[in-house]
Amino acid sequence: MNSMYGRFGMHPSLTKHEIITEEQTQNICPHWQLSAKIDFGELSLVTLLLDKDRKGR
């Protein structure tokens, strides 16, 4: 019984890793929090976290 309550009490962060352009970065940022960014010329490897206000929507 205790493990069931522990499982439902967890709040995992939703993480996303993508290779995107600068334009796509601007479109994603209102919905996702930019955690890390590594530039590769015109493309970037980004780590995104779902904005806490948007969870469950």
Short mmCIF file of N, CA and C in Angstrom, two decimals:
data_model
loop_
_atom_site.label_atom_id
_atom_site.label_comp_id
_atom_site.label_asym_id
_atom_site.label_seq_id
_atom_site.Cartn_x
_atom_site.Cartn_y
_atom_site.Cartn_z
N MET A 1 0.82 -1.19 0.00
CA MET A 1 0.00 0.00 0.00
C MET A 1 0.87 1.26 0.00
N ASN A 2 1.95 1.25 0.77
CA ASN A 2 2.82 2.40 0.86
C ASN A 2 3.44 2.74 -0.50
N SER A 3 3.82 1.73 -1.27
CA SER A 3 4.46 2.00 -2.57
C SER A 3 3.48 2.65 -3.54
N MET A 4 2.18 2.33 -3.43
CA MET A 4 1.19 2.94 -4.31
C MET A 4 1.12 4.45 -4.05
N TYR A 5 1.10 4.84 -2.79
CA TYR A 5 1.05 6.26 -2.46
C TYR A 5 2.33 6.97 -2.88
N GLY A 6 3.45 6.30 -2.75
CA GLY A 6 4.72 6.88 -3.18
C GLY A 6 4.75 7.09 -4.68
N ARG A 7 4.22 6.15 -5.43
CA ARG A 7 4.22 6.26 -6.90
C ARG A 7 3.34 7.42 -7.36
N PHE A 8 2.17 7.57 -6.79
CA PHE A 8 1.28 8.65 -7.20
C PHE A 8 1.74 10.00 -6.68
N GLY A 9 2.58 10.00 -5.66
CA GLY A 9 3.10 11.25 -5.12
C GLY A 9 4.30 11.79 -5.88
N MET A 10 4.82 11.01 -6.82
CA MET A 10 6.00 11.44 -7.57
C MET A 10 5.64 12.54 -8.57
N HIS A 11 6.56 13.44 -8.78
CA HIS A 11 6.38 14.52 -9.76
C HIS A 11 7.57 14.51 -10.71
N PRO A 12 7.57 13.60 -11.68
CA PRO A 12 8.72 13.53 -12.60
C PRO A 12 8.77 14.76 -13.52
N SER A 13 9.97 15.19 -13.81
CA SER A 13 10.10 16.31 -14.75
C SER A 13 10.10 15.73 -16.16
N LEU A 14 9.38 16.37 -17.05
CA LEU A 14 9.32 15.93 -18.43
C LEU A 14 10.45 16.58 -19.20
N THR A 15 11.41 15.78 -19.63
CA THR A 15 12.60 16.26 -20.31
C THR A 15 12.57 15.84 -21.76
N LYS A 16 13.06 16.73 -22.62
CA LYS A 16 13.07 16.48 -24.05
C LYS A 16 14.43 16.93 -24.59
N HIS A 17 15.04 16.12 -25.45
CA HIS A 17 16.32 16.45 -26.09
C HIS A 17 16.07 16.50 -27.59
N GLU A 18 16.47 17.58 -28.23
CA GLU A 18 16.25 17.73 -29.67
C GLU A 18 17.39 18.48 -30.33
N ILE A 19 17.55 18.24 -31.63
CA ILE A 19 18.44 19.03 -32.47
C ILE A 19 17.54 19.90 -33.34
N ILE A 20 17.61 21.22 -33.12
CA ILE A 20 16.70 22.14 -33.79
C ILE A 20 17.43 23.39 -34.25
N THR A 21 16.74 24.18 -35.09
CA THR A 21 17.29 25.45 -35.57
C THR A 21 16.97 26.55 -34.55
N GLU A 22 17.59 27.71 -34.73
CA GLU A 22 17.34 28.85 -33.84
C GLU A 22 15.88 29.29 -33.91
N GLU A 23 15.30 29.25 -35.10
CA GLU A 23 13.88 29.63 -35.28
C GLU A 23 12.97 28.69 -34.49
N GLN A 24 13.26 27.40 -34.55
CA GLN A 24 12.46 26.43 -33.80
C GLN A 24 12.62 26.63 -32.30
N THR A 25 13.81 27.04 -31.87
CA THR A 25 14.05 27.32 -30.46
C THR A 25 13.13 28.42 -29.97
N GLN A 26 12.97 29.47 -30.76
CA GLN A 26 12.11 30.58 -30.38
C GLN A 26 10.65 30.15 -30.27
N ASN A 27 10.21 29.22 -31.13
CA ASN A 27 8.82 28.75 -31.10
C ASN A 27 8.55 27.82 -29.93
N ILE A 28 9.55 27.06 -29.50
CA ILE A 28 9.37 26.08 -28.43
C ILE A 28 9.44 26.74 -27.05
N CYS A 29 10.25 27.76 -26.89
CA CYS A 29 10.53 28.34 -25.58
C CYS A 29 9.30 28.82 -24.79
N PRO A 30 8.22 29.30 -25.41
CA PRO A 30 7.06 29.66 -24.58
C PRO A 30 6.44 28.47 -23.83
N HIS A 31 6.62 27.26 -24.33
CA HIS A 31 6.01 26.09 -23.73
C HIS A 31 6.99 25.26 -22.91
N TRP A 32 8.27 25.38 -23.22
CA TRP A 32 9.30 24.57 -22.57
C TRP A 32 10.37 25.49 -21.98
N GLN A 33 10.98 25.06 -20.90
CA GLN A 33 12.09 25.78 -20.29
C GLN A 33 13.39 25.26 -20.88
N LEU A 34 14.21 26.13 -21.41
CA LEU A 34 15.49 25.74 -22.00
C LEU A 34 16.49 25.47 -20.88
N SER A 35 16.91 24.22 -20.76
CA SER A 35 17.81 23.82 -19.68
C SER A 35 19.27 23.89 -20.12
N ALA A 36 19.56 23.44 -21.35
CA ALA A 36 20.93 23.45 -21.86
C ALA A 36 20.89 23.58 -23.37
N LYS A 37 21.95 24.19 -23.93
CA LYS A 37 22.01 24.39 -25.38
C LYS A 37 23.47 24.30 -25.83
N ILE A 38 23.70 23.48 -26.85
CA ILE A 38 25.03 23.35 -27.45
C ILE A 38 24.87 23.67 -28.93
N ASP A 39 25.58 24.69 -29.40
CA ASP A 39 25.47 25.11 -30.80
C ASP A 39 26.39 24.29 -31.70
N PHE A 40 25.85 23.91 -32.86
CA PHE A 40 26.59 23.22 -33.91
C PHE A 40 26.32 23.96 -35.22
N GLY A 41 26.88 25.15 -35.36
CA GLY A 41 26.62 25.94 -36.56
C GLY A 41 25.19 26.46 -36.54
N GLU A 42 24.41 26.11 -37.56
CA GLU A 42 23.02 26.56 -37.65
C GLU A 42 22.08 25.74 -36.77
N LEU A 43 22.52 24.58 -36.32
CA LEU A 43 21.69 23.71 -35.48
C LEU A 43 22.17 23.74 -34.04
N SER A 44 21.27 23.41 -33.13
CA SER A 44 21.61 23.37 -31.71
C SER A 44 21.03 22.11 -31.09
N LEU A 45 21.79 21.51 -30.19
CA LEU A 45 21.29 20.41 -29.37
C LEU A 45 20.77 21.05 -28.09
N VAL A 46 19.49 20.88 -27.81
CA VAL A 46 18.89 21.53 -26.65
C VAL A 46 18.27 20.48 -25.72
N THR A 47 18.28 20.80 -24.45
CA THR A 47 17.58 20.02 -23.44
C THR A 47 16.49 20.91 -22.90
N LEU A 48 15.26 20.42 -22.98
CA LEU A 48 14.10 21.21 -22.60
C LEU A 48 13.35 20.54 -21.46
N LEU A 49 12.82 21.34 -20.55
CA LEU A 49 11.97 20.86 -19.46
C LEU A 49 10.60 21.47 -19.65
N LEU A 50 9.55 20.66 -19.50
CA LEU A 50 8.19 21.18 -19.65
C LEU A 50 7.95 22.26 -18.61
N ASP A 51 7.43 23.39 -19.05
CA ASP A 51 7.13 24.50 -18.16
C ASP A 51 6.14 24.03 -17.09
N LYS A 52 6.44 24.28 -15.82
CA LYS A 52 5.61 23.79 -14.71
C LYS A 52 4.17 24.26 -14.81
N ASP A 53 3.93 25.43 -15.37
CA ASP A 53 2.56 25.94 -15.51
C ASP A 53 1.77 25.15 -16.54
N ARG A 54 2.43 24.45 -17.44
CA ARG A 54 1.76 23.72 -18.52
C ARG A 54 1.55 22.24 -18.22
N LYS A 55 2.09 21.74 -17.12
CA LYS A 55 1.93 20.31 -16.79
C LYS A 55 0.45 20.00 -16.61
N GLY A 56 0.03 18.92 -17.20
CA GLY A 56 -1.35 18.49 -17.06
C GLY A 56 -2.31 19.15 -18.02
N ARG A 57 -1.81 19.94 -18.96
CA ARG A 57 -2.70 20.59 -19.92
C ARG A 57 -2.57 19.96 -21.26
#
